[in-house]
Amino acid sequence: MSETYQSKRERWQRMLEALPVGLRKHISLRNVEAVAGLTPQAQERLAEAVQAGLKRIPRAVEQLRINPNTSIADLLTPPSLPVTVLPSTDFPQHIQNELADLIQQCFPDMPRVSAEALANSDVMDVARITAQAHYQILTSNHLRTDFVMMVLYGLMRQSLERLEEVTLNTPALLQAFNQSSLPWKPNDWRR
C-alpha cells in the first residue's frame, strides 16, 4: 500500500524533530530525509555550516554524505565539480543542431552560424552532455517502466529546482530569462 502524503508529512515531521536543535528550523521537509540519513558527525558539521551562513543545503548534504569531514569552508563555497567531457566532434549532429536551435530560441537575434559555433564551443560542453543524456533517456526502452520513470522524473525535478535556485539567486540570469522567449515558470508546486 502506498504511503499517503499526510502520513509521509507526519513521518518527515518526526524526522525533523529528531534532528539536532541547531538544524531543525533550517531544514525544509523536502530535505529532512536526506539530512536525517547523515551521520551525527555530518549533521553537526551541517549545523555549523548553517550557522556560518550556508544557504545551499541540498548540495552540502550530498557533499557530507560523500565525506562527513568536509570543511565548513568547502560547504560554504564548494569547489566546482569536474566534468568528464567528450570532444565536441564525438556528439551526434542532431545534438549539435538541437543546441544551436535552443541558443537561437534564447537569443533570437543571434545569427545561425554564431549559434552553431557556440553550440560547438567548449563552454557548451555541459549542455552537450546534458542534451545527449536527455536523448538517451527519451529513447530508452525502459522509459515506460514505473521504477525508471519515477527515478528519472525525480532527478529532473531536482535538477530543475537547483537550476531555479541558481537563477533566482543571480539577478543577471533572472533578467536574461525575462528578456528571453524561453518560458520562466518557477516550480511553485513544491512550496
CSV table of N, CA, C and O in Angstrom, one decimal, residues 15-16 18-23 27 32-50 61 64-65 68 75:
chain,number,residue,atom,x,y,z
A,15,MET,N,11.0,13.1,11.8
A,15,MET,CA,12.4,13.1,11.5
A,15,MET,C,13.0,14.5,11.8
A,15,MET,O,14.1,14.6,12.3
A,16,LEU,N,12.2,15.5,11.4
A,16,LEU,CA,12.7,16.9,11.7
A,16,LEU,C,12.9,17.1,13.2
A,16,LEU,O,13.9,17.7,13.6
A,18,ALA,N,13.7,15.0,15.3
A,18,ALA,CA,14.8,14.2,15.8
A,18,ALA,C,16.2,14.8,15.5
A,18,ALA,O,17.2,14.3,16.0
A,19,LEU,N,16.2,15.8,14.6
A,19,LEU,CA,17.5,16.4,14.2
A,19,LEU,C,18.0,17.3,15.3
A,19,LEU,O,17.3,17.7,16.2
A,20,PRO,N,19.3,17.6,15.3
A,20,PRO,CA,19.9,18.5,16.3
A,20,PRO,C,19.2,19.8,16.3
A,20,PRO,O,18.7,20.3,15.2
A,21,VAL,N,19.0,20.4,17.4
A,21,VAL,CA,18.3,21.7,17.6
A,21,VAL,C,18.8,22.7,16.6
A,21,VAL,O,17.9,23.5,16.0
A,22,GLY,N,20.0,22.8,16.4
A,22,GLY,CA,20.6,23.9,15.5
A,22,GLY,C,20.2,23.7,14.1
A,22,GLY,O,20.3,24.7,13.3
A,23,LEU,N,19.7,22.6,13.7
A,23,LEU,CA,19.3,22.3,12.3
A,23,LEU,C,17.8,22.4,12.1
A,23,LEU,O,17.4,22.8,11.0
A,27,ILE,N,15.9,23.3,8.1
A,27,ILE,CA,15.8,22.2,7.1
A,27,ILE,C,14.3,22.1,6.7
A,27,ILE,O,13.4,22.0,7.6
A,32,VAL,N,14.5,16.8,4.7
A,32,VAL,CA,14.7,16.2,6.0
A,32,VAL,C,15.1,14.8,5.9
A,32,VAL,O,16.0,14.3,6.7
A,33,GLU,N,14.7,14.0,5.0
A,33,GLU,CA,15.1,12.6,4.9
A,33,GLU,C,16.6,12.5,4.6
A,33,GLU,O,17.3,11.7,5.2
A,34,ALA,N,17.1,13.4,3.7
A,34,ALA,CA,18.5,13.4,3.3
A,34,ALA,C,19.3,13.8,4.5
A,34,ALA,O,20.4,13.1,4.8
A,35,VAL,N,18.9,14.8,5.3
A,35,VAL,CA,19.7,15.2,6.4
A,35,VAL,C,19.6,14.2,7.5
A,35,VAL,O,20.6,13.9,8.2
A,36,ALA,N,18.5,13.6,7.7
A,36,ALA,CA,18.3,12.6,8.8
A,36,ALA,C,19.2,11.3,8.4
A,36,ALA,O,19.6,10.6,9.4
A,37,GLY,N,19.5,11.1,7.2
A,37,GLY,CA,20.3,10.0,6.8
A,37,GLY,C,21.8,10.2,7.0
A,37,GLY,O,22.6,9.3,6.8
A,38,LEU,N,22.2,11.4,7.3
A,38,LEU,CA,23.6,11.7,7.6
A,38,LEU,C,24.0,11.2,8.9
A,38,LEU,O,23.2,11.0,9.8
A,39,THR,N,25.3,10.9,9.1
A,39,THR,CA,25.8,10.5,10.4
A,39,THR,C,25.7,11.7,11.3
A,39,THR,O,25.6,12.9,10.9
A,40,PRO,N,25.7,11.4,12.6
A,40,PRO,CA,25.6,12.5,13.6
A,40,PRO,C,26.7,13.5,13.4
A,40,PRO,O,26.5,14.7,13.6
A,41,GLN,N,27.9,13.0,13.1
A,41,GLN,CA,29.1,13.9,12.9
A,41,GLN,C,28.8,14.9,11.7
A,41,GLN,O,29.0,16.1,11.7
A,42,ALA,N,28.2,14.3,10.6
A,42,ALA,CA,27.9,15.1,9.4
A,42,ALA,C,26.8,16.1,9.7
A,42,ALA,O,26.8,17.2,9.2
A,43,GLN,N,25.8,15.7,10.5
A,43,GLN,CA,24.7,16.6,10.9
A,43,GLN,C,25.3,17.8,11.7
A,43,GLN,O,24.9,18.9,11.5
A,44,GLU,N,26.2,17.5,12.6
A,44,GLU,CA,26.8,18.5,13.4
A,44,GLU,C,27.6,19.5,12.5
A,44,GLU,O,27.5,20.7,12.6
A,45,ARG,N,28.3,18.9,11.5
A,45,ARG,CA,29.1,19.8,10.6
A,45,ARG,C,28.1,20.7,9.7
A,45,ARG,O,28.4,21.8,9.5
A,46,LEU,N,27.0,20.1,9.3
A,46,LEU,CA,26.0,20.8,8.6
A,46,LEU,C,25.4,22.0,9.5
A,46,LEU,O,25.2,23.1,9.0
A,47,ALA,N,25.2,21.7,10.7
A,47,ALA,CA,24.7,22.7,11.7
A,47,ALA,C,25.7,23.9,11.8
A,47,ALA,O,25.3,25.0,11.8
A,48,GLU,N,27.0,23.5,11.9
A,48,GLU,CA,28.0,24.5,11.9
A,48,GLU,C,28.0,25.4,10.7
A,48,GLU,O,28.2,26.6,10.7
A,49,ALA,N,27.9,24.7,9.5
A,49,ALA,CA,27.9,25.4,8.2
A,49,ALA,C,26.7,26.4,8.1
A,49,ALA,O,26.8,27.5,7.6
A,50,VAL,N,25.5,25.9,8.6
A,50,VAL,CA,24.3,26.7,8.6
A,50,VAL,C,24.5,28.0,9.4
A,50,VAL,O,24.1,29.1,9.1
A,61,VAL,N,24.5,18.6,1.8
A,61,VAL,CA,24.1,17.3,2.3
A,61,VAL,C,24.8,16.2,1.4
A,61,VAL,O,25.3,15.2,1.9
A,64,LEU,N,28.4,16.1,2.3
A,64,LEU,CA,28.6,15.4,3.6
A,64,LEU,C,28.3,13.9,3.6
A,64,LEU,O,28.9,13.2,4.3
A,65,ARG,N,27.5,13.5,2.7
A,65,ARG,CA,27.2,12.1,2.5
A,65,ARG,C,28.5,11.4,2.0
A,65,ARG,O,28.8,10.3,2.4
A,68,PRO,N,31.9,13.1,5.4
A,68,PRO,CA,31.4,13.8,6.6
A,68,PRO,C,32.4,14.8,7.2
A,68,PRO,O,32.0,15.6,8.0
A,75,LEU,N,31.9,23.6,2.3
A,75,LEU,CA,30.5,23.6,2.3
A,75,LEU,C,29.9,24.9,1.9
A,75,LEU,O,28.9,25.0,1.2
